[in-house]
């Protein structure tokens, strides 16, 4: 290879290397040194955290406890008995875990108020990320502990055969509803067989029959604002392809 070409390639290589070094250095950020393993404010959780002070005082006043958690002490304790084993953590030689009652309190306070994780974290003297983890875990534990009790799978009537057997391999009734543009329920039809498809449920309902024979007494065609040139337009029902 010609010596001049080699020299030019060498110069280009050096320039590219320098540009890459400048780019890399510009992308680097100084590493922040963690000042505390646990912030001193958080270390005082057991002495000054909201659960260990305010919540314990609230247990002396049924009305205020209800306002704070949106449930009574008795319900709180009953719920704790059901989810406690699912949310209990093991202490380590480095730190003590947050107990199940305090975890439940943090989750319920978040659900009752809709406050941010940061707000809950400050008042309970725990980390924001800790609140996020606790809310997710406790909410999941509540679902696991109560789903069978509060949302039991429907059982078919005796001698019903497969009438109520649905595609999820359980038994159910069909609830068919129509909601208007203001989110108000205008039609509710309950009692269709679980084995029926969406279109079959509509076809066999009183609403479907009235829709077919024209006895629904629908409002007259109306002009839509912004589409006056199209003239009066009919009212329509919007549903997915399952109803076709």
mmCIF file of C-alpha atoms in Angstrom:
data_model
loop_
_atom_site.group_PDB
_atom_site.id
_atom_site.type_symbol
_atom_site.label_atom_id
_atom_site.label_comp_id
_atom_site.label_asym_id
_atom_site.label_seq_id
_atom_site.Cartn_x
_atom_site.Cartn_y
_atom_site.Cartn_z
ATOM 1 C CA UNK A 1 0.000 0.000 0.000
ATOM 2 C CA UNK A 2 1.235 3.488 -0.850
ATOM 3 C CA UNK A 3 2.905 5.233 2.096
ATOM 4 C CA UNK A 4 0.719 8.312 1.631
ATOM 5 C CA UNK A 5 -2.437 6.253 1.835
ATOM 6 C CA UNK A 6 -1.185 4.546 4.988
ATOM 7 C CA UNK A 7 -0.456 7.908 6.572
ATOM 8 C CA UNK A 8 -3.908 9.245 5.748
ATOM 9 C CA UNK A 9 -5.593 6.126 7.147
ATOM 10 C CA UNK A 10 -3.534 6.458 10.310
ATOM 11 C CA UNK A 11 -4.569 10.101 10.741
ATOM 12 C CA UNK A 12 -8.241 9.289 10.196
ATOM 13 C CA UNK A 13 -8.007 6.465 12.735
ATOM 14 C CA UNK A 14 -6.465 8.766 15.339
ATOM 15 C CA UNK A 15 -9.131 11.418 14.729
ATOM 16 C CA UNK A 16 -11.921 8.845 15.094
ATOM 17 C CA UNK A 17 -10.385 7.526 18.300
ATOM 18 C CA UNK A 18 -10.206 11.035 19.743
ATOM 19 C CA UNK A 19 -13.811 11.779 18.771
ATOM 20 C CA UNK A 20 -14.934 8.526 20.381
ATOM 21 C CA UNK A 21 -13.042 9.409 23.562
ATOM 22 C CA UNK A 22 -14.620 12.886 23.680
ATOM 23 C CA UNK A 23 -18.086 11.401 23.128
ATOM 24 C CA UNK A 24 -17.564 8.772 25.818
ATOM 25 C CA UNK A 25 -16.342 11.337 28.345
ATOM 26 C CA UNK A 26 -19.304 13.606 27.584
ATOM 27 C CA UNK A 27 -21.693 10.754 28.301
ATOM 28 C CA UNK A 28 -20.095 9.874 31.593
ATOM 29 C CA UNK A 29 -21.671 11.221 34.740
ATOM 30 C CA UNK A 30 -19.950 11.473 38.063
ATOM 31 C CA UNK A 31 -20.959 8.573 40.285
ATOM 32 C CA UNK A 32 -22.861 9.715 43.330
ATOM 33 C CA UNK A 33 -21.668 8.236 46.584
ATOM 34 C CA UNK A 34 -24.469 6.903 48.756
ATOM 35 C CA UNK A 35 -24.333 8.800 52.020
ATOM 36 C CA UNK A 36 -26.491 6.472 54.091
ATOM 37 C CA UNK A 37 -27.430 2.801 54.072
ATOM 38 C CA UNK A 38 -30.665 3.889 55.745
ATOM 39 C CA UNK A 39 -31.451 7.592 56.031
ATOM 40 C CA UNK A 40 -31.510 8.831 59.652
ATOM 41 C CA UNK A 41 -35.115 9.984 59.197
ATOM 42 C CA UNK A 42 -36.165 6.487 58.163
ATOM 43 C CA UNK A 43 -34.309 4.961 61.100
ATOM 44 C CA UNK A 44 -36.819 6.645 63.409
ATOM 45 C CA UNK A 45 -39.780 4.834 61.829
ATOM 46 C CA UNK A 46 -40.480 2.747 64.914
ATOM 47 C CA UNK A 47 -40.496 5.835 67.129
ATOM 48 C CA UNK A 48 -42.087 8.474 64.886
ATOM 49 C CA UNK A 49 -43.607 6.763 61.867
ATOM 50 C CA UNK A 50 -47.314 7.294 61.285
ATOM 51 C CA UNK A 51 -48.204 3.670 61.884
ATOM 52 C CA UNK A 52 -46.456 3.530 65.257
ATOM 53 C CA UNK A 53 -47.921 6.820 66.503
ATOM 54 C CA UNK A 54 -51.067 8.063 64.775
ATOM 55 C CA UNK A 55 -52.523 4.695 63.787
ATOM 56 C CA UNK A 56 -52.161 3.371 67.326
ATOM 57 C CA UNK A 57 -53.994 6.429 68.657
ATOM 58 C CA UNK A 58 -56.704 6.021 66.036
ATOM 59 C CA UNK A 59 -57.438 2.549 67.360
ATOM 60 C CA UNK A 60 -58.838 4.296 70.438
ATOM 61 C CA UNK A 61 -61.445 6.134 68.341
ATOM 62 C CA UNK A 62 -63.667 4.016 66.089
ATOM 63 C CA UNK A 63 -64.975 6.976 64.083
ATOM 64 C CA UNK A 64 -61.548 8.385 63.251
ATOM 65 C CA UNK A 65 -60.139 4.946 62.470
ATOM 66 C CA UNK A 66 -62.992 4.446 60.003
ATOM 67 C CA UNK A 67 -62.278 7.794 58.343
ATOM 68 C CA UNK A 68 -58.555 7.055 58.102
ATOM 69 C CA UNK A 69 -58.725 3.539 56.622
ATOM 70 C CA UNK A 70 -62.320 3.526 55.289
ATOM 71 C CA UNK A 71 -62.951 0.456 57.443
ATOM 72 C CA UNK A 72 -63.452 -0.405 61.093
ATOM 73 C CA UNK A 73 -60.819 -1.812 63.427
ATOM 74 C CA UNK A 74 -62.600 -5.143 63.400
ATOM 75 C CA UNK A 75 -62.525 -5.376 59.610
ATOM 76 C CA UNK A 76 -58.866 -4.291 59.561
ATOM 77 C CA UNK A 77 -57.926 -6.992 62.050
ATOM 78 C CA UNK A 78 -59.976 -9.615 60.206
ATOM 79 C CA UNK A 79 -58.305 -8.685 56.928
ATOM 80 C CA UNK A 80 -54.896 -8.788 58.600
ATOM 81 C CA UNK A 81 -55.630 -12.293 59.835
ATOM 82 C CA UNK A 82 -56.292 -13.425 56.259
ATOM 83 C CA UNK A 83 -53.457 -11.675 54.426
ATOM 84 C CA UNK A 84 -50.874 -11.543 57.223
ATOM 85 C CA UNK A 85 -49.240 -14.901 56.407
ATOM 86 C CA UNK A 86 -48.946 -13.836 52.748
ATOM 87 C CA UNK A 87 -47.169 -10.531 53.433
ATOM 88 C CA UNK A 88 -44.923 -11.421 56.378
ATOM 89 C CA UNK A 89 -41.211 -10.960 55.672
ATOM 90 C CA UNK A 90 -38.199 -12.477 57.421
ATOM 91 C CA UNK A 91 -35.861 -10.304 59.505
ATOM 92 C CA UNK A 92 -32.175 -10.342 58.547
ATOM 93 C CA UNK A 93 -29.006 -9.537 60.470
ATOM 94 C CA UNK A 94 -28.869 -6.226 58.574
ATOM 95 C CA UNK A 95 -32.355 -4.901 59.259
ATOM 96 C CA UNK A 96 -35.761 -5.690 60.671
ATOM 97 C CA UNK A 97 -38.538 -6.207 58.176
ATOM 98 C CA UNK A 98 -41.700 -4.110 58.125
ATOM 99 C CA UNK A 99 -44.407 -6.093 59.907
ATOM 100 C CA UNK A 100 -47.575 -7.330 58.177
ATOM 101 C CA UNK A 101 -49.880 -4.926 60.068
ATOM 102 C CA UNK A 102 -47.815 -1.924 58.993
ATOM 103 C CA UNK A 103 -47.631 -3.215 55.426
ATOM 104 C CA UNK A 104 -51.398 -3.572 55.345
ATOM 105 C CA UNK A 105 -51.801 -0.071 56.800
ATOM 106 C CA UNK A 106 -49.552 1.434 54.122
ATOM 107 C CA UNK A 107 -51.500 -0.260 51.323
ATOM 108 C CA UNK A 108 -54.926 0.609 52.737
ATOM 109 C CA UNK A 109 -53.936 4.223 53.347
ATOM 110 C CA UNK A 110 -52.802 4.490 49.732
ATOM 111 C CA UNK A 111 -56.040 2.940 48.474
ATOM 112 C CA UNK A 112 -58.174 5.081 50.792
ATOM 113 C CA UNK A 113 -56.600 8.418 49.853
ATOM 114 C CA UNK A 114 -55.007 8.066 46.442
ATOM 115 C CA UNK A 115 -51.993 9.947 47.821
ATOM 116 C CA UNK A 116 -48.704 9.592 45.977
ATOM 117 C CA UNK A 117 -46.150 6.998 46.991
ATOM 118 C CA UNK A 118 -43.880 9.838 48.085
ATOM 119 C CA UNK A 119 -46.518 11.267 50.442
ATOM 120 C CA UNK A 120 -47.155 7.872 52.031
ATOM 121 C CA UNK A 121 -43.410 7.268 52.272
ATOM 122 C CA UNK A 122 -42.792 10.502 54.178
ATOM 123 C CA UNK A 123 -45.591 9.952 56.670
ATOM 124 C CA UNK A 124 -44.725 6.310 57.348
ATOM 125 C CA UNK A 125 -40.961 6.952 57.210
ATOM 126 C CA UNK A 126 -40.144 4.343 54.616
ATOM 127 C CA UNK A 127 -38.635 4.633 51.153
ATOM 128 C CA UNK A 128 -40.774 5.562 48.184
ATOM 129 C CA UNK A 129 -39.751 2.396 46.346
ATOM 130 C CA UNK A 130 -40.663 0.432 49.476
ATOM 131 C CA UNK A 131 -44.187 1.858 49.372
ATOM 132 C CA UNK A 132 -44.490 0.908 45.694
ATOM 133 C CA UNK A 133 -43.463 -2.681 46.427
ATOM 134 C CA UNK A 134 -45.706 -2.947 49.505
ATOM 135 C CA UNK A 135 -48.803 -1.652 47.704
ATOM 136 C CA UNK A 136 -48.338 -4.116 44.854
ATOM 137 C CA UNK A 137 -47.626 -7.093 47.113
ATOM 138 C CA UNK A 138 -50.383 -6.399 49.640
ATOM 139 C CA UNK A 139 -52.989 -5.701 46.955
ATOM 140 C CA UNK A 140 -52.088 -9.015 45.337
ATOM 141 C CA UNK A 141 -52.322 -10.777 48.698
ATOM 142 C CA UNK A 142 -55.767 -9.273 49.339
ATOM 143 C CA UNK A 143 -56.942 -10.577 45.982
ATOM 144 C CA UNK A 144 -55.478 -14.022 46.634
ATOM 145 C CA UNK A 145 -56.975 -14.264 50.115
ATOM 146 C CA UNK A 146 -60.450 -12.966 49.294
ATOM 147 C CA UNK A 147 -61.203 -13.856 45.685
ATOM 148 C CA UNK A 148 -62.790 -17.228 46.473
ATOM 149 C CA UNK A 149 -64.850 -15.751 49.304
ATOM 150 C CA UNK A 150 -65.941 -12.507 47.647
ATOM 151 C CA UNK A 151 -66.115 -13.603 44.009
ATOM 152 C CA UNK A 152 -67.029 -17.300 44.051
ATOM 153 C CA UNK A 153 -67.471 -19.100 40.760
ATOM 154 C CA UNK A 154 -71.162 -19.455 39.943
ATOM 155 C CA UNK A 155 -72.720 -22.898 40.229
ATOM 156 C CA UNK A 156 -75.276 -24.080 37.696
ATOM 157 C CA UNK A 157 -78.798 -25.007 38.870
ATOM 158 C CA UNK A 158 -79.520 -28.691 39.300
ATOM 159 C CA UNK A 159 -80.267 -30.583 36.080
ATOM 160 C CA UNK A 160 -79.262 -27.563 33.944
ATOM 161 C CA UNK A 161 -76.929 -29.605 31.793
ATOM 162 C CA UNK A 162 -74.556 -27.455 29.760
ATOM 163 C CA UNK A 163 -76.859 -24.428 29.431
ATOM 164 C CA UNK A 164 -74.744 -22.292 31.761
ATOM 165 C CA UNK A 165 -71.337 -23.735 30.772
ATOM 166 C CA UNK A 166 -69.203 -20.979 29.210
ATOM 167 C CA UNK A 167 -66.008 -20.834 27.166
ATOM 168 C CA UNK A 168 -63.932 -20.383 30.362
ATOM 169 C CA UNK A 169 -65.064 -23.846 31.482
ATOM 170 C CA UNK A 170 -67.124 -22.418 34.350
ATOM 171 C CA UNK A 171 -70.836 -21.666 34.748
ATOM 172 C CA UNK A 172 -72.305 -18.195 34.393
ATOM 173 C CA UNK A 173 -75.273 -15.993 33.603
ATOM 174 C CA UNK A 174 -75.053 -13.306 30.944
ATOM 175 C CA UNK A 175 -75.556 -9.642 31.808
ATOM 176 C CA UNK A 176 -76.295 -7.574 28.703
ATOM 177 C CA UNK A 177 -76.341 -3.791 29.114
ATOM 178 C CA UNK A 178 -76.570 -0.642 27.007
ATOM 179 C CA UNK A 179 -74.826 2.534 28.197
ATOM 180 C CA UNK A 180 -75.474 5.956 26.679
ATOM 181 C CA UNK A 181 -72.982 8.725 25.883
ATOM 182 C CA UNK A 182 -73.300 10.025 29.453
ATOM 183 C CA UNK A 183 -72.283 6.627 30.923
ATOM 184 C CA UNK A 184 -75.822 5.978 32.158
ATOM 185 C CA UNK A 185 -77.238 2.462 31.919
ATOM 186 C CA UNK A 186 -80.302 2.551 29.686
ATOM 187 C CA UNK A 187 -80.922 -1.171 29.295
ATOM 188 C CA UNK A 188 -79.946 -4.064 31.572
ATOM 189 C CA UNK A 189 -80.875 -7.646 30.712
ATOM 190 C CA UNK A 190 -79.781 -10.416 33.104
ATOM 191 C CA UNK A 191 -80.377 -14.129 32.806
ATOM 192 C CA UNK A 192 -79.006 -15.311 29.482
ATOM 193 C CA UNK A 193 -77.383 -18.743 29.460
ATOM 194 C CA UNK A 194 -73.601 -18.759 29.852
ATOM 195 C CA UNK A 195 -73.182 -20.981 26.792
ATOM 196 C CA UNK A 196 -74.674 -18.296 24.510
ATOM 197 C CA UNK A 197 -72.448 -16.131 22.339
ATOM 198 C CA UNK A 198 -72.667 -12.341 22.414
ATOM 199 C CA UNK A 199 -74.798 -12.310 19.286
ATOM 200 C CA UNK A 200 -76.993 -15.091 20.654
ATOM 201 C CA UNK A 201 -77.481 -13.270 23.957
ATOM 202 C CA UNK A 202 -78.492 -10.121 22.086
ATOM 203 C CA UNK A 203 -80.814 -12.006 19.760
ATOM 204 C CA UNK A 204 -82.607 -13.815 22.591
ATOM 205 C CA UNK A 205 -82.926 -10.829 24.930
ATOM 206 C CA UNK A 206 -86.001 -8.620 25.262
ATOM 207 C CA UNK A 207 -83.839 -5.723 24.100
ATOM 208 C CA UNK A 208 -82.807 -7.612 20.961
ATOM 209 C CA UNK A 209 -86.405 -8.506 20.159
ATOM 210 C CA UNK A 210 -87.518 -4.884 20.569
ATOM 211 C CA UNK A 211 -84.620 -3.726 18.416
ATOM 212 C CA UNK A 212 -85.645 -6.100 15.627
ATOM 213 C CA UNK A 213 -89.369 -5.313 15.657
ATOM 214 C CA UNK A 214 -88.830 -1.541 15.951
ATOM 215 C CA UNK A 215 -90.581 -1.113 19.293
ATOM 216 C CA UNK A 216 -87.643 0.456 21.178
ATOM 217 C CA UNK A 217 -88.976 3.990 20.706
ATOM 218 C CA UNK A 218 -85.592 5.348 19.677
ATOM 219 C CA UNK A 219 -85.196 9.155 19.492
ATOM 220 C CA UNK A 220 -85.681 10.711 16.062
ATOM 221 C CA UNK A 221 -82.726 11.346 13.777
ATOM 222 C CA UNK A 222 -80.649 14.293 14.993
ATOM 223 C CA UNK A 223 -78.241 16.764 13.401
ATOM 224 C CA UNK A 224 -74.734 16.429 14.888
ATOM 225 C CA UNK A 225 -72.889 19.651 15.638
ATOM 226 C CA UNK A 226 -70.163 20.141 13.046
ATOM 227 C CA UNK A 227 -71.848 17.813 10.556
ATOM 228 C CA UNK A 228 -74.885 19.917 9.687
ATOM 229 C CA UNK A 229 -74.312 19.428 5.962
ATOM 230 C CA UNK A 230 -74.989 15.703 6.381
ATOM 231 C CA UNK A 231 -78.436 16.385 7.750
ATOM 232 C CA UNK A 232 -80.179 14.407 10.512
ATOM 233 C CA UNK A 233 -78.407 11.159 11.405
ATOM 234 C CA UNK A 234 -79.873 8.084 13.118
ATOM 235 C CA UNK A 235 -78.888 6.991 16.603
ATOM 236 C CA UNK A 236 -76.694 3.895 16.644
ATOM 237 C CA UNK A 237 -75.568 1.196 19.071
ATOM 238 C CA UNK A 238 -71.825 0.525 19.177
ATOM 239 C CA UNK A 239 -70.528 -2.965 19.982
ATOM 240 C CA UNK A 240 -67.654 -5.244 19.042
ATOM 241 C CA UNK A 241 -67.665 -7.906 16.345
ATOM 242 C CA UNK A 242 -69.017 -10.455 18.816
ATOM 243 C CA UNK A 243 -72.506 -9.007 18.338
ATOM 244 C CA UNK A 244 -72.492 -9.374 14.559
#
